[in-house]
Amino acid sequence: MFYPKFLIFLLFSSLLSAQTVPSLSYAELKPLLEQKGNKIYVVNFWATWCAPCIKELPYFEVLNQREDVQVLLVSLDFPKHKESRLLPFIKKNKLQSKVVLLDDADENYWINDIHPNWSGAIPATLIYTKKQRGFYEQSFTASKLDKIFKLFNP
Amino acid sequence: MKSILILFSSLLLITHNHGYKVGDLATDFSLPNVDGEMVSLSDYDDAKGFIVIFTCNTCPYSIAYEDRINALHRHFAPVGYPVIAINPNDPAAQNGEELSDMKQRAQDKGFTFPYLQDKGQKVYPEFGATRTPHVFILEKQEKGNVVQYIGAIDDSSRNPDKVEHYYVEDAVDALLAGQLPKVSTTKAIGCSIKTL
């Protein structure tokens, strides 16, 4: 039996304490890509070694401070590097946004399911609300992100 | 007025060119190889086709596939489908992607296939490659090199032990048997192609 709401609660309640990073299958991630709260949800796909990803992380961290925004950073690092690279990176950079590791082999399925226009390259970002959905296979500057973000209302 | 319209619509065509689709003819190229020679598809008289792979030195997904790319070439070059690897990254935009770096990597990993630099970055947009690694299987026919498969090497970039679908192997096996690949487009995670 699957309880998406409970899972979401579990994931985000950990925000209150230290950052823990769950490794999720795509079935476990999916509820976090279709939440129905009164927020703008930002889901960024990244990896610790991806230079353009790292460059734009601070812009997402700023957005995450807003009451009406929830940022989720989905790491596509290698699962075997979670302890040695991902966790130290989060600690070193004091990331406040929630981080999860997507550990699911069937890429051809979930890339299309996340968005048909996604080729699979990172960085890539999904921004959605109850009514709107946008997918951006690109890297952002602060102003580019700002411009796109203005199109969304919680 | 008419010519302006034609000009405008051809501009639209250019900006909306997202590269090859399955069934398209691939244009030949001439690119520098790590051995100092220039390489074109037309150099391969005996090939039945090509496994063209856009890949690079620095992307961890590409690195994770190096052994699998070596294996593909070992397996399929003798039966007429050599691997042609092309590095699409602009070395000015990403450290470690100069031809000299590529030469070193090819030597370290024992690449026996050509590893070409997309000098000037003209070839990857023509193919429509968006990431590394990104595969295009071409079948040599009378009319030219027909694109028969676009996508991933297999369905598990980060863990070779979890592969369930060997897309490229299956596609080339089909072509060698005179059939079309059952799966002709797939996706995989990859690194964006680096440009200035």
mmCIF file of C-alpha atoms in Angstrom:
data_model
loop_
_atom_site.group_PDB
_atom_site.id
_atom_site.type_symbol
_atom_site.label_atom_id
_atom_site.label_comp_id
_atom_site.label_asym_id
_atom_site.label_seq_id
_atom_site.Cartn_x
_atom_site.Cartn_y
_atom_site.Cartn_z
ATOM 1 C CA MET A 1 0.000 0.000 0.000
ATOM 2 C CA PHE A 2 1.271 3.445 -0.897
ATOM 3 C CA TYR A 3 0.669 6.631 1.061
ATOM 4 C CA PRO A 4 2.007 9.606 -0.892
ATOM 5 C CA LYS A 5 0.895 12.175 1.666
ATOM 6 C CA PHE A 6 2.594 10.327 4.460
ATOM 7 C CA LEU A 7 5.761 10.022 2.411
ATOM 8 C CA ILE A 8 5.744 13.748 1.668
ATOM 9 C CA PHE A 9 5.269 14.484 5.338
ATOM 10 C CA LEU A 10 8.169 12.211 6.226
ATOM 11 C CA LEU A 11 10.457 13.791 3.666
ATOM 12 C CA PHE A 12 9.794 17.384 4.527
ATOM 13 C CA SER A 13 9.524 16.969 8.267
ATOM 14 C CA SER A 14 13.203 16.116 8.165
ATOM 15 C CA LEU A 15 13.802 19.727 7.128
ATOM 16 C CA LEU A 16 13.331 20.712 10.726
ATOM 17 C CA SER A 17 16.260 18.627 11.801
ATOM 18 C CA ALA A 18 19.550 18.049 10.009
ATOM 19 C CA GLN A 19 19.472 17.310 6.289
ATOM 20 C CA THR A 20 19.048 13.609 5.592
ATOM 21 C CA VAL A 21 19.059 12.417 2.019
ATOM 22 C CA PRO A 22 16.688 9.601 1.163
ATOM 23 C CA SER A 23 17.451 7.435 -1.865
ATOM 24 C CA LEU A 24 14.228 7.150 -3.811
ATOM 25 C CA SER A 25 12.941 4.979 -6.590
ATOM 26 C CA TYR A 26 11.010 6.847 -9.266
ATOM 27 C CA ALA A 27 7.725 5.552 -7.807
ATOM 28 C CA GLU A 28 8.720 7.157 -4.519
ATOM 29 C CA LEU A 29 9.790 10.423 -6.152
ATOM 30 C CA LYS A 30 6.712 10.828 -8.324
ATOM 31 C CA PRO A 31 4.323 12.115 -5.592
ATOM 32 C CA LEU A 32 6.786 14.941 -4.992
ATOM 33 C CA LEU A 33 6.381 15.997 -8.620
ATOM 34 C CA GLU A 34 2.623 16.423 -8.370
ATOM 35 C CA GLN A 35 1.857 18.030 -5.012
ATOM 36 C CA LYS A 36 -1.361 19.983 -4.758
ATOM 37 C CA GLY A 37 -0.622 22.588 -2.080
ATOM 38 C CA ASN A 38 -0.860 26.356 -2.539
ATOM 39 C CA LYS A 39 2.783 26.678 -3.436
ATOM 40 C CA ILE A 40 5.099 26.975 -6.374
ATOM 41 C CA TYR A 41 7.097 23.755 -6.478
ATOM 42 C CA VAL A 42 10.582 23.802 -7.948
ATOM 43 C CA VAL A 43 12.241 20.471 -8.710
ATOM 44 C CA ASN A 44 15.826 20.768 -9.889
ATOM 45 C CA PHE A 45 17.770 17.816 -11.318
ATOM 46 C CA TRP A 46 21.484 18.142 -10.604
ATOM 47 C CA ALA A 47 24.689 16.405 -9.549
ATOM 48 C CA THR A 48 27.605 17.472 -7.347
ATOM 49 C CA TRP A 49 30.125 17.316 -10.208
ATOM 50 C CA CYS A 50 27.926 19.183 -12.711
ATOM 51 C CA ALA A 51 29.437 22.674 -12.964
ATOM 52 C CA PRO A 52 26.423 24.482 -14.477
ATOM 53 C CA CYS A 53 24.193 22.803 -11.860
ATOM 54 C CA ILE A 54 26.330 24.000 -8.964
ATOM 55 C CA LYS A 55 26.406 27.495 -10.368
ATOM 56 C CA GLU A 56 22.617 27.848 -10.251
ATOM 57 C CA LEU A 57 22.017 26.161 -6.870
ATOM 58 C CA PRO A 58 22.248 29.453 -4.934
ATOM 59 C CA TYR A 59 19.313 30.869 -6.936
ATOM 60 C CA PHE A 60 17.150 27.922 -5.901
ATOM 61 C CA GLU A 61 18.290 28.308 -2.303
ATOM 62 C CA VAL A 62 17.083 31.908 -2.358
ATOM 63 C CA LEU A 63 13.706 30.858 -3.789
ATOM 64 C CA ASN A 64 13.361 28.183 -1.135
ATOM 65 C CA GLN A 65 13.292 30.838 1.564
ATOM 66 C CA ARG A 66 9.956 32.088 0.290
ATOM 67 C CA GLU A 67 6.868 30.900 2.162
ATOM 68 C CA ASP A 68 5.027 30.154 -1.064
ATOM 69 C CA VAL A 69 7.840 28.146 -2.659
ATOM 70 C CA GLN A 70 9.110 24.641 -2.022
ATOM 71 C CA VAL A 71 12.366 23.591 -3.633
ATOM 72 C CA LEU A 72 13.403 19.966 -4.086
ATOM 73 C CA LEU A 73 16.900 19.199 -5.330
ATOM 74 C CA VAL A 74 16.949 15.782 -7.003
ATOM 75 C CA SER A 75 20.522 14.531 -7.143
ATOM 76 C CA LEU A 76 21.510 12.304 -10.051
ATOM 77 C CA ASP A 77 24.860 11.529 -8.519
ATOM 78 C CA PHE A 78 26.023 7.940 -8.579
ATOM 79 C CA PRO A 79 24.343 6.069 -5.709
ATOM 80 C CA LYS A 80 27.741 4.682 -4.674
ATOM 81 C CA HIS A 81 28.950 8.276 -4.120
ATOM 82 C CA LYS A 82 26.189 9.302 -1.727
ATOM 83 C CA GLU A 83 28.267 9.065 1.441
ATOM 84 C CA SER A 84 31.592 10.129 -0.067
ATOM 85 C CA ARG A 85 30.457 13.050 -2.249
ATOM 86 C CA LEU A 86 26.814 14.030 -1.975
ATOM 87 C CA LEU A 87 26.450 14.310 1.803
ATOM 88 C CA PRO A 88 29.750 16.198 2.273
ATOM 89 C CA PHE A 89 28.750 18.583 -0.528
ATOM 90 C CA ILE A 90 25.425 19.375 1.149
ATOM 91 C CA LYS A 91 27.126 19.934 4.466
ATOM 92 C CA LYS A 92 29.920 22.065 3.054
ATOM 93 C CA ASN A 93 27.523 24.290 1.122
ATOM 94 C CA LYS A 94 24.939 24.319 3.919
ATOM 95 C CA LEU A 95 22.128 23.522 1.512
ATOM 96 C CA GLN A 96 18.750 24.300 3.052
ATOM 97 C CA SER A 97 16.526 23.012 0.258
ATOM 98 C CA LYS A 98 15.456 19.398 0.563
ATOM 99 C CA VAL A 99 17.744 16.979 -1.298
ATOM 100 C CA VAL A 100 16.860 13.477 -2.453
ATOM 101 C CA LEU A 101 18.876 11.003 -4.505
ATOM 102 C CA LEU A 102 16.996 9.432 -7.391
ATOM 103 C CA ASP A 103 18.292 5.867 -7.523
ATOM 104 C CA ASP A 104 16.315 4.200 -10.276
ATOM 105 C CA ALA A 105 17.823 2.423 -13.260
ATOM 106 C CA ASP A 106 14.970 2.659 -15.749
ATOM 107 C CA GLU A 107 15.931 6.077 -17.070
ATOM 108 C CA ASN A 108 14.146 5.755 -20.374
ATOM 109 C CA TYR A 109 10.884 5.433 -18.459
ATOM 110 C CA TRP A 110 11.208 8.144 -15.861
ATOM 111 C CA ILE A 111 12.835 10.818 -18.033
ATOM 112 C CA ASN A 112 9.799 10.742 -20.328
ATOM 113 C CA ASP A 113 7.397 10.514 -17.411
ATOM 114 C CA ILE A 114 8.900 13.584 -15.730
ATOM 115 C CA HIS A 115 8.552 15.501 -18.977
ATOM 116 C CA PRO A 116 8.344 14.349 -22.611
ATOM 117 C CA ASN A 117 10.517 17.288 -23.684
ATOM 118 C CA TRP A 118 13.389 16.349 -21.383
ATOM 119 C CA SER A 119 16.264 14.784 -23.329
ATOM 120 C CA GLY A 120 17.883 13.609 -20.091
ATOM 121 C CA ALA A 121 20.622 16.247 -19.872
ATOM 122 C CA ILE A 122 21.270 18.057 -16.604
ATOM 123 C CA PRO A 123 20.809 20.662 -15.333
ATOM 124 C CA ALA A 124 17.059 20.539 -15.802
ATOM 125 C CA THR A 125 14.250 22.042 -13.737
ATOM 126 C CA LEU A 126 10.542 21.379 -13.298
ATOM 127 C CA ILE A 127 8.446 24.252 -11.958
ATOM 128 C CA TYR A 128 4.800 23.588 -11.175
ATOM 129 C CA THR A 129 1.716 24.646 -9.265
ATOM 130 C CA LYS A 130 -1.723 23.081 -9.026
ATOM 131 C CA LYS A 131 -2.544 24.569 -12.434
ATOM 132 C CA GLN A 132 0.719 25.176 -14.267
ATOM 133 C CA ARG A 133 3.661 23.069 -15.276
ATOM 134 C CA GLY A 134 6.897 24.076 -16.986
ATOM 135 C CA PHE A 135 10.023 22.098 -17.766
ATOM 136 C CA TYR A 136 13.365 23.733 -18.478
ATOM 137 C CA GLU A 137 16.314 21.772 -19.842
ATOM 138 C CA GLN A 138 18.787 24.597 -19.419
ATOM 139 C CA SER A 139 20.910 26.348 -16.851
ATOM 140 C CA PHE A 140 19.608 29.499 -15.224
ATOM 141 C CA THR A 141 21.084 32.855 -14.443
ATOM 142 C CA ALA A 142 19.383 34.685 -11.565
ATOM 143 C CA SER A 143 17.548 36.976 -13.992
ATOM 144 C CA LYS A 144 16.483 34.146 -16.320
ATOM 145 C CA LEU A 145 15.047 32.228 -13.391
ATOM 146 C CA ASP A 146 13.341 35.342 -12.087
ATOM 147 C CA LYS A 147 11.736 35.969 -15.457
ATOM 148 C CA ILE A 148 10.357 32.445 -15.736
ATOM 149 C CA PHE A 149 9.306 32.344 -12.107
ATOM 150 C CA LYS A 150 7.097 35.395 -12.608
ATOM 151 C CA LEU A 151 4.896 33.260 -14.901
ATOM 152 C CA PHE A 152 3.854 31.080 -11.951
ATOM 153 C CA ASN A 153 1.269 31.841 -9.294
ATOM 154 C CA PRO A 154 0.859 29.630 -6.248
ATOM 155 C CA MET B 1 7.145 40.370 -50.074
ATOM 156 C CA LYS B 2 7.136 36.753 -51.166
ATOM 157 C CA SER B 3 10.906 36.492 -50.863
ATOM 158 C CA ILE B 4 10.766 38.012 -47.383
ATOM 159 C CA LEU B 5 8.226 35.378 -46.433
ATOM 160 C CA ILE B 6 10.403 32.633 -47.838
ATOM 161 C CA LEU B 7 13.409 34.034 -46.032
ATOM 162 C CA PHE B 8 11.433 34.259 -42.821
ATOM 163 C CA SER B 9 10.068 30.744 -43.036
ATOM 164 C CA SER B 10 13.470 29.311 -43.869
ATOM 165 C CA LEU B 11 14.817 31.102 -40.797
ATOM 166 C CA LEU B 12 12.072 29.446 -38.795
ATOM 167 C CA LEU B 13 13.084 26.112 -40.256
ATOM 168 C CA ILE B 14 16.670 26.684 -39.215
ATOM 169 C CA THR B 15 15.838 27.728 -35.673
ATOM 170 C CA HIS B 16 13.461 24.811 -35.282
ATOM 171 C CA ASN B 17 15.912 22.246 -36.513
ATOM 172 C CA HIS B 18 16.267 19.843 -33.608
ATOM 173 C CA GLY B 19 18.537 17.499 -35.475
ATOM 174 C CA TYR B 20 17.958 14.122 -37.041
ATOM 175 C CA LYS B 21 14.965 11.904 -36.616
ATOM 176 C CA VAL B 22 14.922 8.190 -37.251
ATOM 177 C CA GLY B 23 14.776 7.715 -41.029
ATOM 178 C CA ASP B 24 16.769 10.865 -41.868
ATOM 179 C CA LEU B 25 19.997 10.780 -43.847
ATOM 180 C CA ALA B 26 23.051 11.810 -41.836
ATOM 181 C CA THR B 27 25.478 14.212 -43.493
ATOM 182 C CA ASP B 28 29.094 13.080 -43.543
ATOM 183 C CA PHE B 29 31.735 15.053 -41.659
ATOM 184 C CA SER B 30 35.490 15.352 -41.486
ATOM 185 C CA LEU B 31 36.817 15.718 -37.958
ATOM 186 C CA PRO B 32 40.219 15.432 -36.293
ATOM 187 C CA ASN B 33 40.931 12.158 -34.515
ATOM 188 C CA VAL B 34 43.165 11.629 -31.489
ATOM 189 C CA ASP B 35 45.736 9.974 -33.798
ATOM 190 C CA GLY B 36 46.163 13.221 -35.742
ATOM 191 C CA GLU B 37 44.269 12.029 -38.841
ATOM 192 C CA MET B 38 40.994 13.387 -40.174
ATOM 193 C CA VAL B 39 38.099 10.916 -40.123
ATOM 194 C CA SER B 40 34.952 10.774 -42.291
ATOM 195 C CA LEU B 41 32.242 8.154 -42.579
ATOM 196 C CA SER B 42 33.172 7.796 -46.253
ATOM 197 C CA ASP B 43 36.593 6.432 -45.187
ATOM 198 C CA TYR B 44 34.874 3.191 -44.174
ATOM 199 C CA ASP B 45 34.352 1.284 -47.415
ATOM 200 C CA ASP B 46 33.490 -2.000 -45.741
ATOM 201 C CA ALA B 47 31.223 -0.716 -42.958
ATOM 202 C CA LYS B 48 27.558 -1.678 -42.960
ATOM 203 C CA GLY B 49 26.851 1.199 -40.655
ATOM 204 C CA PHE B 50 28.113 3.147 -37.674
ATOM 205 C CA ILE B 51 27.527 3.514 -33.962
ATOM 206 C CA VAL B 52 28.106 7.254 -33.596
ATOM 207 C CA ILE B 53 28.441 8.200 -29.924
ATOM 208 C CA PHE B 54 28.698 11.784 -28.701
ATOM 209 C CA THR B 55 30.715 11.481 -25.531
ATOM 210 C CA CYS B 56 33.468 13.329 -23.698
ATOM 211 C CA ASN B 57 36.335 13.176 -21.231
ATOM 212 C CA THR B 58 34.834 14.794 -18.162
ATOM 213 C CA CYS B 59 31.162 13.822 -17.829
ATOM 214 C CA PRO B 60 30.854 11.106 -15.170
ATOM 215 C CA TYR B 61 28.030 9.414 -17.106
ATOM 216 C CA SER B 62 30.309 9.245 -20.161
ATOM 217 C CA ILE B 63 33.140 7.897 -18.041
ATOM 218 C CA ALA B 64 30.780 5.277 -16.605
ATOM 219 C CA TYR B 65 30.096 4.113 -20.156
ATOM 220 C CA GLU B 66 33.709 3.942 -21.419
ATOM 221 C CA ASP B 67 34.102 0.216 -20.810
ATOM 222 C CA ARG B 68 30.702 -0.458 -22.333
ATOM 223 C CA ILE B 69 31.630 1.624 -25.430
ATOM 224 C CA ASN B 70 34.889 -0.303 -25.759
ATOM 225 C CA ALA B 71 32.885 -3.538 -25.596
ATOM 226 C CA LEU B 72 30.448 -2.342 -28.266
ATOM 227 C CA HIS B 73 33.301 -1.575 -30.655
ATOM 228 C CA ARG B 74 35.026 -4.911 -29.960
ATOM 229 C CA HIS B 75 31.777 -6.724 -30.609
ATOM 230 C CA PHE B 76 30.392 -4.841 -33.592
ATOM 231 C CA ALA B 77 33.377 -3.413 -35.531
ATOM 232 C CA PRO B 78 34.322 -6.870 -36.892
ATOM 233 C CA VAL B 79 30.783 -7.364 -38.219
ATOM 234 C CA GLY B 80 30.600 -3.961 -39.891
ATOM 235 C CA TYR B 81 29.371 -1.516 -37.244
ATOM 236 C CA PRO B 82 32.353 0.373 -35.790
ATOM 237 C CA VAL B 83 31.970 2.924 -33.007
ATOM 238 C CA ILE B 84 32.761 6.505 -34.001
ATOM 239 C CA ALA B 85 33.047 8.625 -30.846
ATOM 240 C CA ILE B 86 32.717 12.394 -31.158
ATOM 241 C CA ASN B 87 33.458 14.855 -28.365
ATOM 242 C CA PRO B 88 31.000 17.764 -28.811
ATOM 243 C CA ASN B 89 32.238 19.969 -25.962
ATOM 244 C CA ASP B 90 33.975 23.273 -26.580
ATOM 245 C CA PRO B 91 37.315 22.927 -24.756
ATOM 246 C CA ALA B 92 37.132 26.656 -24.032
ATOM 247 C CA ALA B 93 33.925 26.030 -22.048
ATOM 248 C CA GLN B 94 35.055 22.932 -20.169
ATOM 249 C CA ASN B 95 38.496 22.069 -18.845
ATOM 250 C CA GLY B 96 39.928 18.713 -19.837
ATOM 251 C CA GLU B 97 38.325 18.511 -23.284
ATOM 252 C CA GLU B 98 41.229 19.578 -25.515
ATOM 253 C CA LEU B 99 42.292 17.184 -28.264
ATOM 254 C CA SER B 100 45.430 16.507 -26.212
ATOM 255 C CA ASP B 101 43.259 15.526 -23.211
ATOM 256 C CA MET B 102 41.189 13.282 -25.464
ATOM 257 C CA LYS B 103 44.359 11.653 -26.773
ATOM 258 C CA GLN B 104 45.461 10.924 -23.212
ATOM 259 C CA ARG B 105 42.061 9.494 -22.279
ATOM 260 C CA ALA B 106 41.927 7.317 -25.398
ATOM 261 C CA GLN B 107 45.351 5.968 -24.523
ATOM 262 C CA ASP B 108 44.535 5.387 -20.830
ATOM 263 C CA LYS B 109 41.294 3.560 -21.615
ATOM 264 C CA GLY B 110 42.642 1.745 -24.661
ATOM 265 C CA PHE B 111 40.092 3.099 -27.123
ATOM 266 C CA THR B 112 40.436 1.233 -30.404
ATOM 267 C CA PHE B 113 37.753 3.335 -32.126
ATOM 268 C CA PRO B 114 38.215 6.866 -33.474
ATOM 269 C CA TYR B 115 37.654 9.572 -30.874
ATOM 270 C CA LEU B 116 36.986 12.761 -32.803
ATOM 271 C CA GLN B 117 36.753 16.362 -31.746
ATOM 272 C CA ASP B 118 33.730 18.302 -33.015
ATOM 273 C CA LYS B 119 35.985 21.211 -33.832
ATOM 274 C CA GLY B 120 33.851 24.325 -34.289
ATOM 275 C CA GLN B 121 30.829 22.457 -32.854
ATOM 276 C CA LYS B 122 29.070 22.135 -36.207
ATOM 277 C CA VAL B 123 28.369 18.396 -36.199
ATOM 278 C CA TYR B 124 26.542 17.819 -32.916
ATOM 279 C CA PRO B 125 23.783 20.387 -33.644
ATOM 280 C CA GLU B 126 23.279 18.809 -37.055
ATOM 281 C CA PHE B 127 22.717 15.431 -35.405
ATOM 282 C CA GLY B 128 20.674 17.025 -32.637
ATOM 283 C CA ALA B 129 22.807 15.642 -29.834
ATOM 284 C CA THR B 130 21.881 17.275 -26.519
ATOM 285 C CA ARG B 131 23.970 15.391 -24.007
ATOM 286 C CA THR B 132 26.908 13.088 -23.424
ATOM 287 C CA PRO B 133 26.632 10.201 -24.002
ATOM 288 C CA HIS B 134 24.130 10.319 -26.895
ATOM 289 C CA VAL B 135 24.047 7.599 -29.550
ATOM 290 C CA PHE B 136 23.042 7.672 -33.230
ATOM 291 C CA ILE B 137 23.116 4.384 -35.127
ATOM 292 C CA LEU B 138 23.489 4.854 -38.880
ATOM 293 C CA GLU B 139 22.820 2.179 -41.480
ATOM 294 C CA LYS B 140 24.691 2.489 -44.743
ATOM 295 C CA GLN B 141 22.279 2.214 -47.654
ATOM 296 C CA GLU B 142 22.498 3.098 -51.354
ATOM 297 C CA LYS B 143 21.039 6.547 -50.685
ATOM 298 C CA GLY B 144 23.348 7.295 -47.767
ATOM 299 C CA ASN B 145 23.711 6.807 -44.023
ATOM 300 C CA VAL B 146 20.218 6.384 -42.607
ATOM 301 C CA VAL B 147 19.603 7.178 -38.931
ATOM 302 C CA GLN B 148 18.007 4.034 -37.463
ATOM 303 C CA TYR B 149 18.317 4.621 -33.736
ATOM 304 C CA ILE B 150 18.733 7.644 -31.450
ATOM 305 C CA GLY B 151 19.256 7.548 -27.724
ATOM 306 C CA ALA B 152 20.877 5.681 -24.887
ATOM 307 C CA ILE B 153 23.422 2.859 -24.850
ATOM 308 C CA ASP B 154 21.328 0.975 -22.309
ATOM 309 C CA ASP B 155 18.817 1.736 -19.554
ATOM 310 C CA SER B 156 21.140 2.147 -16.580
ATOM 311 C CA SER B 157 23.884 4.735 -16.912
ATOM 312 C CA ARG B 158 24.928 4.814 -13.292
ATOM 313 C CA ASN B 159 25.050 1.112 -12.601
ATOM 314 C CA PRO B 160 26.077 -1.365 -15.321
ATOM 315 C CA ASP B 161 24.915 -4.220 -13.073
ATOM 316 C CA LYS B 162 21.319 -3.033 -13.244
ATOM 317 C CA VAL B 163 21.000 -2.950 -17.043
ATOM 318 C CA GLU B 164 17.879 -4.697 -18.283
ATOM 319 C CA HIS B 165 17.699 -3.345 -21.826
ATOM 320 C CA TYR B 166 20.749 -3.247 -24.070
ATOM 321 C CA TYR B 167 19.275 -0.797 -26.567
ATOM 322 C CA VAL B 168 22.275 -0.302 -28.865
ATOM 323 C CA GLU B 169 23.194 -3.984 -28.992
ATOM 324 C CA ASP B 170 19.600 -4.922 -29.752
ATOM 325 C CA ALA B 171 19.303 -2.253 -32.452
ATOM 326 C CA VAL B 172 22.508 -3.254 -34.253
ATOM 327 C CA ASP B 173 21.616 -6.943 -33.984
ATOM 328 C CA ALA B 174 18.275 -6.154 -35.633
ATOM 329 C CA LEU B 175 19.933 -4.187 -38.441
ATOM 330 C CA LEU B 176 22.455 -6.971 -39.044
ATOM 331 C CA ALA B 177 19.507 -9.363 -39.332
ATOM 332 C CA GLY B 178 17.946 -7.107 -41.961
ATOM 333 C CA GLN B 179 15.262 -5.786 -39.630
ATOM 334 C CA LEU B 180 14.466 -2.401 -38.152
ATOM 335 C CA PRO B 181 15.252 -1.894 -34.453
ATOM 336 C CA LYS B 182 12.193 -2.634 -32.315
ATOM 337 C CA VAL B 183 13.061 0.307 -30.087
ATOM 338 C CA SER B 184 14.381 3.212 -32.148
ATOM 339 C CA THR B 185 14.438 6.118 -29.695
ATOM 340 C CA THR B 186 15.305 6.089 -26.006
ATOM 341 C CA LYS B 187 16.504 8.505 -23.361
ATOM 342 C CA ALA B 188 19.157 8.471 -20.668
ATOM 343 C CA ILE B 189 20.510 10.987 -18.240
ATOM 344 C CA GLY B 190 23.591 12.781 -19.460
ATOM 345 C CA CYS B 191 25.648 15.931 -19.183
ATOM 346 C CA SER B 192 24.638 18.987 -21.148
ATOM 347 C CA ILE B 193 26.955 19.773 -24.059
ATOM 348 C CA LYS B 194 29.305 22.552 -23.064
ATOM 349 C CA THR B 195 29.376 25.716 -25.194
ATOM 350 C CA LEU B 196 30.553 29.262 -24.610
#
